[in-house]
CSV table of C-alpha atoms and ligand atoms in Angstrom, one decimal:
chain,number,residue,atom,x,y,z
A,1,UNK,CA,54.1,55.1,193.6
A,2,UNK,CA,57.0,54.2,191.1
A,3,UNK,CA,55.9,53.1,187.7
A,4,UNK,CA,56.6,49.5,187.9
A,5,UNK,CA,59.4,48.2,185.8
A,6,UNK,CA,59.0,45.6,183.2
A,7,UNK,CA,59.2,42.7,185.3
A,8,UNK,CA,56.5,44.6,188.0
A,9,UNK,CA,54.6,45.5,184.2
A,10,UNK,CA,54.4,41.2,183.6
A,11,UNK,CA,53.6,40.2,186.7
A,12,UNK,CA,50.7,42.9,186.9
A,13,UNK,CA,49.1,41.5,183.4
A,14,UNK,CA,49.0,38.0,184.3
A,15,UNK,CA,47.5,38.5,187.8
A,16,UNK,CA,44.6,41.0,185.4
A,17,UNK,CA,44.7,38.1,183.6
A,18,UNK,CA,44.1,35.5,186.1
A,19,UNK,CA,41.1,37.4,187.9
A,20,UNK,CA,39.9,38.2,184.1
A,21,UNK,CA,40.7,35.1,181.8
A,22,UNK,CA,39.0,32.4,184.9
A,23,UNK,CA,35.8,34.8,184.4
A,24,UNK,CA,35.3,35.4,180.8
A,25,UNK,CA,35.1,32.1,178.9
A,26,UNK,CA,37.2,32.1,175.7
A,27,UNK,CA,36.0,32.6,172.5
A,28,UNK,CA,34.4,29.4,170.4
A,29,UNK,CA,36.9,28.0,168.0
A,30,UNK,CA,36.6,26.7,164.2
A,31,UNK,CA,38.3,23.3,163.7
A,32,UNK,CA,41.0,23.7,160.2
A,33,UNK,CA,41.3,20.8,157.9
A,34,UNK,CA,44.6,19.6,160.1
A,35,UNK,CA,42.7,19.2,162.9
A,36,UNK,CA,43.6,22.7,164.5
A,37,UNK,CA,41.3,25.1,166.7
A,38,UNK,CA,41.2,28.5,165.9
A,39,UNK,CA,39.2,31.6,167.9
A,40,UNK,CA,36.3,32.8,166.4
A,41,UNK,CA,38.1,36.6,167.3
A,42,UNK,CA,41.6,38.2,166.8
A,43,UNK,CA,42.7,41.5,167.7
A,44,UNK,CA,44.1,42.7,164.5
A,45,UNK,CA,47.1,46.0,164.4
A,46,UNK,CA,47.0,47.2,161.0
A,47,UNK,CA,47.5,50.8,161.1
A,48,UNK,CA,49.2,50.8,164.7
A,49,UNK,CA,53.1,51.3,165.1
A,50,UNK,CA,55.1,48.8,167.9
A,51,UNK,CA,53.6,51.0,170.9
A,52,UNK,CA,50.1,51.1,170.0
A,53,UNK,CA,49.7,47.7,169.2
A,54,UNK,CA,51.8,46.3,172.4
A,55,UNK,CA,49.2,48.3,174.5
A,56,UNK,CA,46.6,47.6,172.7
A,57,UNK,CA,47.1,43.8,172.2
A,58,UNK,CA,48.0,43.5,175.8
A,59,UNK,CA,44.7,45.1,176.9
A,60,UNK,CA,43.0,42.7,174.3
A,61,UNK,CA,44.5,39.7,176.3
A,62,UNK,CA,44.2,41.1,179.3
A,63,UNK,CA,39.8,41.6,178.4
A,64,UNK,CA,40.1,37.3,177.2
A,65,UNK,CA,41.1,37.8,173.9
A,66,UNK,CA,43.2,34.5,173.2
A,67,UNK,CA,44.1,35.4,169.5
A,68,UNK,CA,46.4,38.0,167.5
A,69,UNK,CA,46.7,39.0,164.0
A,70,UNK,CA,49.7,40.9,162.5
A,71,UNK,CA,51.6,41.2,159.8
A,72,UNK,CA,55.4,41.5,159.2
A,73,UNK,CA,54.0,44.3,156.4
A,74,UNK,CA,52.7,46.2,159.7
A,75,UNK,CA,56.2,46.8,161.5
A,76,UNK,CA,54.8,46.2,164.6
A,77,UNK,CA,56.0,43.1,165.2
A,78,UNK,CA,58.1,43.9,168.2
A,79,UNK,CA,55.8,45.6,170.2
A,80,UNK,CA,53.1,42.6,169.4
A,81,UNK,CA,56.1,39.9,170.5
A,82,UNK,CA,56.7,42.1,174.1
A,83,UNK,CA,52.6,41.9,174.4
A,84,UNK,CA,52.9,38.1,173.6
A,85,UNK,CA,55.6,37.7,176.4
A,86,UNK,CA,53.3,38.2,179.4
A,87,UNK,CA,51.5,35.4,178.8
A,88,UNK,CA,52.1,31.6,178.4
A,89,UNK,CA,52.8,31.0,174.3
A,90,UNK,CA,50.3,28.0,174.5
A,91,UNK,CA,47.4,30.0,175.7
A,92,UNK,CA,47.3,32.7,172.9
A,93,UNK,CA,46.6,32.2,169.1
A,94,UNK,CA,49.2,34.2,167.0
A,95,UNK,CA,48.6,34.9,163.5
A,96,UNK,CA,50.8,36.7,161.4
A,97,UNK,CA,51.6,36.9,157.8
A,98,UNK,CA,54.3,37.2,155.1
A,99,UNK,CA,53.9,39.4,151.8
A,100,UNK,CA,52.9,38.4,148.9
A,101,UNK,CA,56.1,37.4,146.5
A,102,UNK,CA,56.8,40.8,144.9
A,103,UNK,CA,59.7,43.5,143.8
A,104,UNK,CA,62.3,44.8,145.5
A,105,UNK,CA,61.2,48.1,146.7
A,106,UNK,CA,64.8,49.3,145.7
A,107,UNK,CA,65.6,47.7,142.4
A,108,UNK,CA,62.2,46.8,141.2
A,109,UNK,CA,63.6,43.3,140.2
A,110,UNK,CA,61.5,40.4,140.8
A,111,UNK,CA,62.2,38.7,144.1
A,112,UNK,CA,63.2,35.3,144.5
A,113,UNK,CA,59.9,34.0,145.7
A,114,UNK,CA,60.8,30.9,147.6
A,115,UNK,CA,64.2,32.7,149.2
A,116,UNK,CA,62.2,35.7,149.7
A,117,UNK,CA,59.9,34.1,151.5
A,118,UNK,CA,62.3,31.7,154.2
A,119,UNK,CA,63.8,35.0,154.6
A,120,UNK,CA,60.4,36.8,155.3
A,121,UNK,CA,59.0,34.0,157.4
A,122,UNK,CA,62.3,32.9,159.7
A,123,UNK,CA,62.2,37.2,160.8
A,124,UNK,CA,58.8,37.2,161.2
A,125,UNK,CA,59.8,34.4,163.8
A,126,UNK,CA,62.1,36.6,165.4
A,127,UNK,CA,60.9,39.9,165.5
A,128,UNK,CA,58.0,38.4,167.5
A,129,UNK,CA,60.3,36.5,169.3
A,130,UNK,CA,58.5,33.4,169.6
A,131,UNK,CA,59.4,29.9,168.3
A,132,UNK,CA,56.3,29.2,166.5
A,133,UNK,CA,53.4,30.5,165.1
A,134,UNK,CA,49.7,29.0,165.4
A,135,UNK,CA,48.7,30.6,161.6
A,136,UNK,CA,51.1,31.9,159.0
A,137,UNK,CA,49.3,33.3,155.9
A,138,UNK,CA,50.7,34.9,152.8
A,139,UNK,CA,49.4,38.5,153.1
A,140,UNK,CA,48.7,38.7,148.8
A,141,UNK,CA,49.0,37.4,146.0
A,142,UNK,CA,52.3,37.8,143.9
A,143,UNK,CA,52.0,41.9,143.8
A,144,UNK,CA,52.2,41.5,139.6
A,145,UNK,CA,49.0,39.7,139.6
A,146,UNK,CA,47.5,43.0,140.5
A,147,UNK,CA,48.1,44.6,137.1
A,148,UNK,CA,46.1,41.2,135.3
A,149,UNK,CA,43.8,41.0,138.3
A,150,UNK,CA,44.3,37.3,138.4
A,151,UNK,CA,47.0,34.8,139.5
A,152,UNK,CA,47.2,32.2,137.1
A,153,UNK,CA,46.4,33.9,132.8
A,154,UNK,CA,50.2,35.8,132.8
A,155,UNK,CA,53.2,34.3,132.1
A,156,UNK,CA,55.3,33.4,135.6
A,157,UNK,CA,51.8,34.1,137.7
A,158,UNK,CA,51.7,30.2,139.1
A,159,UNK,CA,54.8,29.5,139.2
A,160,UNK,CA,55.7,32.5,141.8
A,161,UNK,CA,52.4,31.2,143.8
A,162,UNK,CA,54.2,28.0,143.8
A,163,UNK,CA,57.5,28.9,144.6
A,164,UNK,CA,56.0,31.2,147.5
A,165,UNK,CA,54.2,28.0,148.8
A,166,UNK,CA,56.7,25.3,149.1
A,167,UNK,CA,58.5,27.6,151.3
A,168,UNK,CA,55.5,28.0,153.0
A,169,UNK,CA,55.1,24.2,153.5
A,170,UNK,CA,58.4,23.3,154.7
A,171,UNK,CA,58.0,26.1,157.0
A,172,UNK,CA,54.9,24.2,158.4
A,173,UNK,CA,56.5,21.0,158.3
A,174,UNK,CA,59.3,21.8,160.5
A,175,UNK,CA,56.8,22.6,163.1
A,176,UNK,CA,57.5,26.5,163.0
A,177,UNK,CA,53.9,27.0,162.4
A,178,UNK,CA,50.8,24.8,163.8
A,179,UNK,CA,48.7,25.7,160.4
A,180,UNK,CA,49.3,27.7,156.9
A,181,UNK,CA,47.0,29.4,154.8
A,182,UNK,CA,46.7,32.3,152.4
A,183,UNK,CA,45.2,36.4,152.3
A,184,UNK,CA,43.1,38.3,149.6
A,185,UNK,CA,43.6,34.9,147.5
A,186,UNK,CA,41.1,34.5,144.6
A,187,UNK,CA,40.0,31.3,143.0
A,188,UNK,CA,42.5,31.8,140.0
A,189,UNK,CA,45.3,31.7,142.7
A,190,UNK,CA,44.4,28.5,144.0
A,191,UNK,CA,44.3,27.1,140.6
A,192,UNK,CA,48.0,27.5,141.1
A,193,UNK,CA,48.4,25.4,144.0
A,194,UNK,CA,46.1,21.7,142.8
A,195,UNK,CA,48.7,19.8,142.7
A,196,UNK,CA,49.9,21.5,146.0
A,197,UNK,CA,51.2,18.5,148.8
A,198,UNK,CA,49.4,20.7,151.6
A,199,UNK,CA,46.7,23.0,150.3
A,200,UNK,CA,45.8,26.2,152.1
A,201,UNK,CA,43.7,26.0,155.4
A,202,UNK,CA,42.5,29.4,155.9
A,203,UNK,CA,41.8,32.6,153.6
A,204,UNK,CA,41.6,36.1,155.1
A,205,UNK,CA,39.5,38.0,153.4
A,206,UNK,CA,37.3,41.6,153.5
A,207,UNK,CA,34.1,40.5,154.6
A,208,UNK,CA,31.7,42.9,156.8
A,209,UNK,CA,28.0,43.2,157.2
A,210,UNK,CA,26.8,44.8,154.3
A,211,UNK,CA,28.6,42.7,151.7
A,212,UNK,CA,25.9,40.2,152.0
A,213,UNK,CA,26.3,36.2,153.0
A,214,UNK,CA,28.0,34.9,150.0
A,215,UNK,CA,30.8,38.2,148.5
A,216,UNK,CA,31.5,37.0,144.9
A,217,UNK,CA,30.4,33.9,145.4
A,218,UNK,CA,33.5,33.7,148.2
A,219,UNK,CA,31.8,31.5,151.2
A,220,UNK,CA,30.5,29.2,149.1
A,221,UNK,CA,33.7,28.2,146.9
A,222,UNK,CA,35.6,28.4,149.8
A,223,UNK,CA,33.5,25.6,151.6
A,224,UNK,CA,33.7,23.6,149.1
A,225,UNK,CA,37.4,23.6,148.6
A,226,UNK,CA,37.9,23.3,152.6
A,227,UNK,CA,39.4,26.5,152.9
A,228,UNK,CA,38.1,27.9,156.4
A,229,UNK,CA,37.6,32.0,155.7
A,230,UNK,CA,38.4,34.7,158.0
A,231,UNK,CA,37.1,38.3,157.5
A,232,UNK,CA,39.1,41.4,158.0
A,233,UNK,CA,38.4,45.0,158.3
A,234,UNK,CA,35.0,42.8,160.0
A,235,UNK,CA,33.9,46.6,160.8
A,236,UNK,CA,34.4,48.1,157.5
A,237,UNK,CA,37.0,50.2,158.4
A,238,UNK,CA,37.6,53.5,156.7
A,239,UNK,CA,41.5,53.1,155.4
A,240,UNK,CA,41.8,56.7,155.6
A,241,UNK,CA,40.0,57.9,158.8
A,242,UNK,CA,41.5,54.2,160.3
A,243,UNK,CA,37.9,54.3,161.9
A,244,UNK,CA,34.6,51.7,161.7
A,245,UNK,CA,32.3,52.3,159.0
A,246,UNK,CA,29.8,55.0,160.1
A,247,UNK,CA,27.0,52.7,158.3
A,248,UNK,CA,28.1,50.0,161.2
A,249,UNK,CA,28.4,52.3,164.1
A,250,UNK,CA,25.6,54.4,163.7
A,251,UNK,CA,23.1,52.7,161.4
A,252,UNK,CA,19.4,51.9,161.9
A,253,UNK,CA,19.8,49.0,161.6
A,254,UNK,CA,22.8,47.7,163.7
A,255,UNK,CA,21.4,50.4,166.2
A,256,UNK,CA,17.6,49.6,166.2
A,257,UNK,CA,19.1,45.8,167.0
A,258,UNK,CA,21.8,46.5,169.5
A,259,UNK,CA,18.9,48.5,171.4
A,260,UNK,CA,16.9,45.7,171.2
A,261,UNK,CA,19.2,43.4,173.1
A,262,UNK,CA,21.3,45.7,175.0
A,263,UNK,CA,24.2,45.7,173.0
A,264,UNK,CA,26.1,48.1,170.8
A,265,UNK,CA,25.9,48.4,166.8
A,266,UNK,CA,29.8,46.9,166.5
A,267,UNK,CA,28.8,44.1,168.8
A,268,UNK,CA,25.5,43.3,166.3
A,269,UNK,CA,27.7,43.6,163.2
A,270,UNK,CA,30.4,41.4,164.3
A,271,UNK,CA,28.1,38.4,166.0
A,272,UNK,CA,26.3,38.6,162.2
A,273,UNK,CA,30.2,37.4,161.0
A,274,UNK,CA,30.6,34.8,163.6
A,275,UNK,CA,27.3,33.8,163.9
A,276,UNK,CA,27.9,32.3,160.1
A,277,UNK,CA,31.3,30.4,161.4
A,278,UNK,CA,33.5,32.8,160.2
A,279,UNK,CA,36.5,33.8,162.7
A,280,UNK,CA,36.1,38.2,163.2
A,281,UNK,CA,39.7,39.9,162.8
A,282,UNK,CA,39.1,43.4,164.4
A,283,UNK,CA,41.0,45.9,166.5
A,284,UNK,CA,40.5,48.4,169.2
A,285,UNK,CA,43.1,51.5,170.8
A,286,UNK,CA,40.2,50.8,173.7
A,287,UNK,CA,40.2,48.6,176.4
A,288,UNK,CA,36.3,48.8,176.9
A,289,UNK,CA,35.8,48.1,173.4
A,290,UNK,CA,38.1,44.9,173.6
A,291,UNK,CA,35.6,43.5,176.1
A,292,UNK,CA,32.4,44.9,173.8
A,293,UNK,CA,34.0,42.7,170.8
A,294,UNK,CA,34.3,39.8,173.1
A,295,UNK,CA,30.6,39.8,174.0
A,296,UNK,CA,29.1,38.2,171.3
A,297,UNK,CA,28.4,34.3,172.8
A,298,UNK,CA,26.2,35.6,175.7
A,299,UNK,CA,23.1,36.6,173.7
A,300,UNK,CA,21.1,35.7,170.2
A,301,UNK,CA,19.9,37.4,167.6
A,302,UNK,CA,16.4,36.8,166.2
A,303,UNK,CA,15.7,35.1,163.1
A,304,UNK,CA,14.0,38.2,161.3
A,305,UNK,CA,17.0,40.3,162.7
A,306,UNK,CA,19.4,38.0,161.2
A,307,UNK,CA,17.8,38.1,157.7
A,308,UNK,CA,17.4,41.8,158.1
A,309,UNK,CA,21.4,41.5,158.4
A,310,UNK,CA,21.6,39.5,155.7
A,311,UNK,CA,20.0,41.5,153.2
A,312,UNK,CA,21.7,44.5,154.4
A,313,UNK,CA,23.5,46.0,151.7
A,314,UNK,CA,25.9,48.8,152.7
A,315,UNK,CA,29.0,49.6,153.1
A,316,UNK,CA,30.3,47.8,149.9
A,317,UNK,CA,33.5,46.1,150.1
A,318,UNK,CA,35.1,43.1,147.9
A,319,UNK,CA,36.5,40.0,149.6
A,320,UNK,CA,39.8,40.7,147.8
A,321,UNK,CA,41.2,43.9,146.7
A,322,UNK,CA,43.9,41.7,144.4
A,323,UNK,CA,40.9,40.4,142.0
A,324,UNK,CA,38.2,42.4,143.2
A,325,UNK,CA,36.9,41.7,139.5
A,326,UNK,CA,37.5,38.0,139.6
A,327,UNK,CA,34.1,36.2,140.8
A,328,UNK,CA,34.5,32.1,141.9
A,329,UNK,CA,31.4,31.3,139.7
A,330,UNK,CA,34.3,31.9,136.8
A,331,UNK,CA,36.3,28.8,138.7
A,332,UNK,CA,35.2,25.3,138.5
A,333,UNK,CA,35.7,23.1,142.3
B,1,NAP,N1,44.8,40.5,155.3
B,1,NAP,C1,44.7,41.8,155.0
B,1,NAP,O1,45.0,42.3,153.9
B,1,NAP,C2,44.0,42.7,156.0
B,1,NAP,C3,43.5,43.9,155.6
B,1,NAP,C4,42.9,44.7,156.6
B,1,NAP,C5,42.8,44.3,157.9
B,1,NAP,N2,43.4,43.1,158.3
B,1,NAP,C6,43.4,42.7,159.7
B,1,NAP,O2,42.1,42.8,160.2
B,1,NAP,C7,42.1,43.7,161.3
B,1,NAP,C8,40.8,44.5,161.5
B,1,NAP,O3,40.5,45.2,160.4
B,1,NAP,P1,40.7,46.8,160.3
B,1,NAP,O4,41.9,47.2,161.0
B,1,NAP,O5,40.4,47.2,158.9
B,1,NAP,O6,39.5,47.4,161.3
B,1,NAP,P2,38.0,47.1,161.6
B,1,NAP,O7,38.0,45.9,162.6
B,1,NAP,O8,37.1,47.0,160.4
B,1,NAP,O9,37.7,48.4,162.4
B,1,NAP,C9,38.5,48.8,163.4
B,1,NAP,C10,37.9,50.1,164.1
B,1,NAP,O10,36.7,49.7,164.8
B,1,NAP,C11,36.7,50.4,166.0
B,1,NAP,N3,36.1,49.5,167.0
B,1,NAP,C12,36.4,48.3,167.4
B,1,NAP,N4,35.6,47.8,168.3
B,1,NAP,C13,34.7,48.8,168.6
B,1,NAP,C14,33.6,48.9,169.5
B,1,NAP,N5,33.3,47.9,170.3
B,1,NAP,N6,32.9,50.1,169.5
B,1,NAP,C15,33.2,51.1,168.7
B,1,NAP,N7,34.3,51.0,167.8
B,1,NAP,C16,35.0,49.9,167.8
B,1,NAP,C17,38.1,50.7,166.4
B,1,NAP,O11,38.1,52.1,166.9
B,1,NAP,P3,38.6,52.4,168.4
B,1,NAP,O12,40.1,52.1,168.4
B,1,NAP,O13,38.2,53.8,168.6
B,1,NAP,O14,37.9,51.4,169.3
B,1,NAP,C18,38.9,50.6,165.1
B,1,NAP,O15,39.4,51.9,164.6
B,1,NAP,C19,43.4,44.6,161.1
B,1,NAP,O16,43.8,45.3,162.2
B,1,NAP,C20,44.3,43.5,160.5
B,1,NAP,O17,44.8,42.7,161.6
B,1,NAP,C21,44.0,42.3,157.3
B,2,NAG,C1,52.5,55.6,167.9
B,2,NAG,O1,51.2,56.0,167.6
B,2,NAG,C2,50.6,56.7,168.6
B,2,NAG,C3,49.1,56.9,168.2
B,2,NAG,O2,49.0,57.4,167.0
B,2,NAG,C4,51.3,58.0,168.8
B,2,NAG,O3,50.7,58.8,169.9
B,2,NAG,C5,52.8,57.7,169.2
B,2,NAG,O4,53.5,58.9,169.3
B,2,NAG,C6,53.4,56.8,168.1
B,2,NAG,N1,54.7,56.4,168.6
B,2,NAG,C7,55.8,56.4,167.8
B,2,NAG,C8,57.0,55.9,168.4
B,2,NAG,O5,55.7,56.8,166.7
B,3,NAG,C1,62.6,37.1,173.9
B,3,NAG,O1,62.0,36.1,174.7
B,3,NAG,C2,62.9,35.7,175.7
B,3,NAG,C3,62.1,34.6,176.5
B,3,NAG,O2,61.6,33.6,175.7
B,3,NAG,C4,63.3,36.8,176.6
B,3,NAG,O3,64.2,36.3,177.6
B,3,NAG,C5,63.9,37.9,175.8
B,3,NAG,O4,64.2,39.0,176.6
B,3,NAG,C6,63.0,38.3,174.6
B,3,NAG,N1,63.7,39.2,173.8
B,3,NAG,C7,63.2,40.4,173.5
B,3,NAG,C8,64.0,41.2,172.5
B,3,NAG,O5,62.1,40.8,173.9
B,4,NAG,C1,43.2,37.8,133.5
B,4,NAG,O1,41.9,37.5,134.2
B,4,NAG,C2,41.2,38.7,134.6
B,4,NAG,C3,40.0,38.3,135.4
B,4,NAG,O2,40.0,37.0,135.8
B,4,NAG,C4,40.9,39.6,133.5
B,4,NAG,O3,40.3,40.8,134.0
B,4,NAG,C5,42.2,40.0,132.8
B,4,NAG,O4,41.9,40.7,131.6
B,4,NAG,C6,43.0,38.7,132.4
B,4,NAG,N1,44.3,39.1,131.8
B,4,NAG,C7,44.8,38.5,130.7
B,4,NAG,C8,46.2,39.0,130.3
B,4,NAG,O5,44.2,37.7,130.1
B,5,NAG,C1,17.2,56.2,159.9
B,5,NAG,O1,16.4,56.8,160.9
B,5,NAG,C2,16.2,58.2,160.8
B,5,NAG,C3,15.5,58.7,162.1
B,5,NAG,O2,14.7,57.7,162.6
B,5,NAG,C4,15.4,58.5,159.5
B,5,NAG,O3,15.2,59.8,159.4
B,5,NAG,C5,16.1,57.9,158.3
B,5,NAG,O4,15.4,58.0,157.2
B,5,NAG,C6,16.5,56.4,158.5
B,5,NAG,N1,17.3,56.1,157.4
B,5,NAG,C7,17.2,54.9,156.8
B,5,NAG,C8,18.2,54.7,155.7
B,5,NAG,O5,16.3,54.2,157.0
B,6,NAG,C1,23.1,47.0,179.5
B,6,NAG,O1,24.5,46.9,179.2
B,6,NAG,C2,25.3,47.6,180.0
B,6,NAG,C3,26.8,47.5,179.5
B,6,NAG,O2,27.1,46.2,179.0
B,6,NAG,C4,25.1,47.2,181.5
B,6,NAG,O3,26.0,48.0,182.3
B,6,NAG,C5,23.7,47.3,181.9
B,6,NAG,O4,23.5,46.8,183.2
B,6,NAG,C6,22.8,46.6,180.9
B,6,NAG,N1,21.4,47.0,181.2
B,6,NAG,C7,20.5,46.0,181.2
B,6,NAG,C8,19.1,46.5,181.5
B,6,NAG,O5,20.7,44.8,181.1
């Protein structure tokens, strides 16, 4: 048989996901401050070029995951827009992101942070070739922040958070994305943005079984400012071997637990994220994987097993590489 052609390719996902998507129920959803629903799981594509991630985001929808996270940093956005394609735009939730306000990679001048980032956020638009986004986040904080490890105690810090923003919250406002929110932000950042007109909804932050229930003070802060969190790298991955954290996937613990219920150690570790109403941002090349991640609603962990989880301290990990020595105890709400 001939390898179908593209339109033969579409029609073949949406019947997969018609016999699939009526079957598995989607994912629970956390309600952000402007009243809009988000999945409690994303298939992520950090790491994967515009191949890899169409394939592997298409399998991820075609399993009944209803929710994408990428990054114009990434370069994949093509191959994520021709994933996004085969199904209707209002049934998946795309997330994406725009860097932090930064240099130019050529001159090493300070960008223009509000230009910089209409400019970043309109091809972000196009390169996934849709005409809105559910979530846009900024990916960092202003890249110079990194040398004082904090957003607002060096001259010109706020002001590029700000500038970044209000480009942000026009883009919002002219409907081009249904919610906006912010990535590897500490508290000092968001000292930056009081007398913001629309503060951030959502921060995506490192956060993995292992780091504990409350990183650096993180979950807590962030519920009290409204800010809903979202974890990343949810399975610790390993930036170099680009693979789980061996603690997660072969463990005692996540394994003695997964036996216990029939389920695998990833599957333990990421219902211990989602369980505390934090959306999971992972990624799988692996269709059967895909469907493990999205089994996490059909079954309950145990209270001892849960406090087991939650004393569990290994692999470390900071919420925010950007002020990974900044603590929110430091911040007052
Ligand atoms: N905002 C930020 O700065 C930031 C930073 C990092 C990540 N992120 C986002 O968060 C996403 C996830 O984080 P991450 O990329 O660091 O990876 P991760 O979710 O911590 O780990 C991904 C690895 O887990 C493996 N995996 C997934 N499901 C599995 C299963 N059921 N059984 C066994 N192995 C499984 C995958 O390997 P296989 O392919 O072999 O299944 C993959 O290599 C990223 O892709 C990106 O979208 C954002
Ligand atoms: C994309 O990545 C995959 C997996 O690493 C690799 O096999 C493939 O050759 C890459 N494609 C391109 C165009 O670089
Ligand atoms: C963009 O999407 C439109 C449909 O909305 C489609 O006709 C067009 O081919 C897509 N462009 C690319 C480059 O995929
Ligand atoms: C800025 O704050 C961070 C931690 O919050 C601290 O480590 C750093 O030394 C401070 N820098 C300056 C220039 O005060
Ligand atoms: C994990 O289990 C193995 C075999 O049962 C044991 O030898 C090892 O000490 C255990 N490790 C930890 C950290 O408990
Ligand atoms: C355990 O899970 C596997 C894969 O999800 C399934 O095929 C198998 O039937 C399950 N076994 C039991 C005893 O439930």
């Amino acid at each position: 048989m001939a390898t179908p052609g593209w339109a033969g390719r579409t029609m073949l996902l949406l019947m997969s996901c018609e016999l699939v998507c009526l079957t598995v129920s989607a994912p629970p959803t956390v309600t952000l401050r402007n009243g809009v629903k988000m999945p409690l799981l994303a298939a992520g594509c950090w790491q994967y070029n515009s191949s890899t991630a169409f394939d592997s985001v298409s399998a991820a929808f075609s399993v009944g995951i209803n929710m994408v996270d990428t990054a114009l940093d990434y370069g994949n956005q093509d191959g994520v827009g021709r994933a996004l394609a085969s199904f209707p735009r209002d049934q998946i939730f795309v997330e994406t992101k725009v860097p932090g306000c930064g240099l130019d990679k050529s001159t090493l001048n300070l960008l223009d942070c509000y230009k910089d980032t209409q400019k970043n956020l309109e091809s972000d638009l196009s390169l996934l070739n849709v005409s809105y986004v559910d979530l846009v986040i900024v990916h960092f904080p202003p890249v110079t922040s990194f040398v004082t490890r904090s957003c607002n105690n060096w001259s010109g810090g706020c002001e590029m958070v700000r500038a970044q923003w209000k480009a942000m919250e026009e883009f919002y406002k002219q409907g081009k994305a249904r919610a906006i929110g912010v990535s590897n932000y500490c508290p000092s950042c968001y000292d930056c943005l009081k007398s913001a007109d629309i503060f951030p909804m959502v921060n995506q932050i490192q956060f993995h079984l292992g780091m504990g229930t409350d990183p650096a003070g993180f979950v807590s802060y962030h519920k009290k400012m409204g800010v809903q969190l979202q974890a990343y790298s949810v399975l610790g991955n390993n930036p170099i071997k680009h693979s789980a954290s061996e603690e997660i996937l072969r463990g005692n613990l996540t394994t003695s637990i997964g036996k216990s219920h029939n389920k695998s150690s990833v599957q333990v570790a990421l219902k211990w994220v989602v369980d505390q109403g934090i959306p999971a941002v992972t990624k799988s090349a692996n269709a059967k994987h895909l469907k493990e991640d999205l089994d996490l609603w059909s079954w309950e962990l145990t209270a001892a097993e849960k406090e087991a989880l939650d004393n569990h301290r290994n692999p470390a990990g900071s919420p925010s590489f950007a002020c990974s020595s900044e603590t929110a105890s430091e911040f007052v709400v």
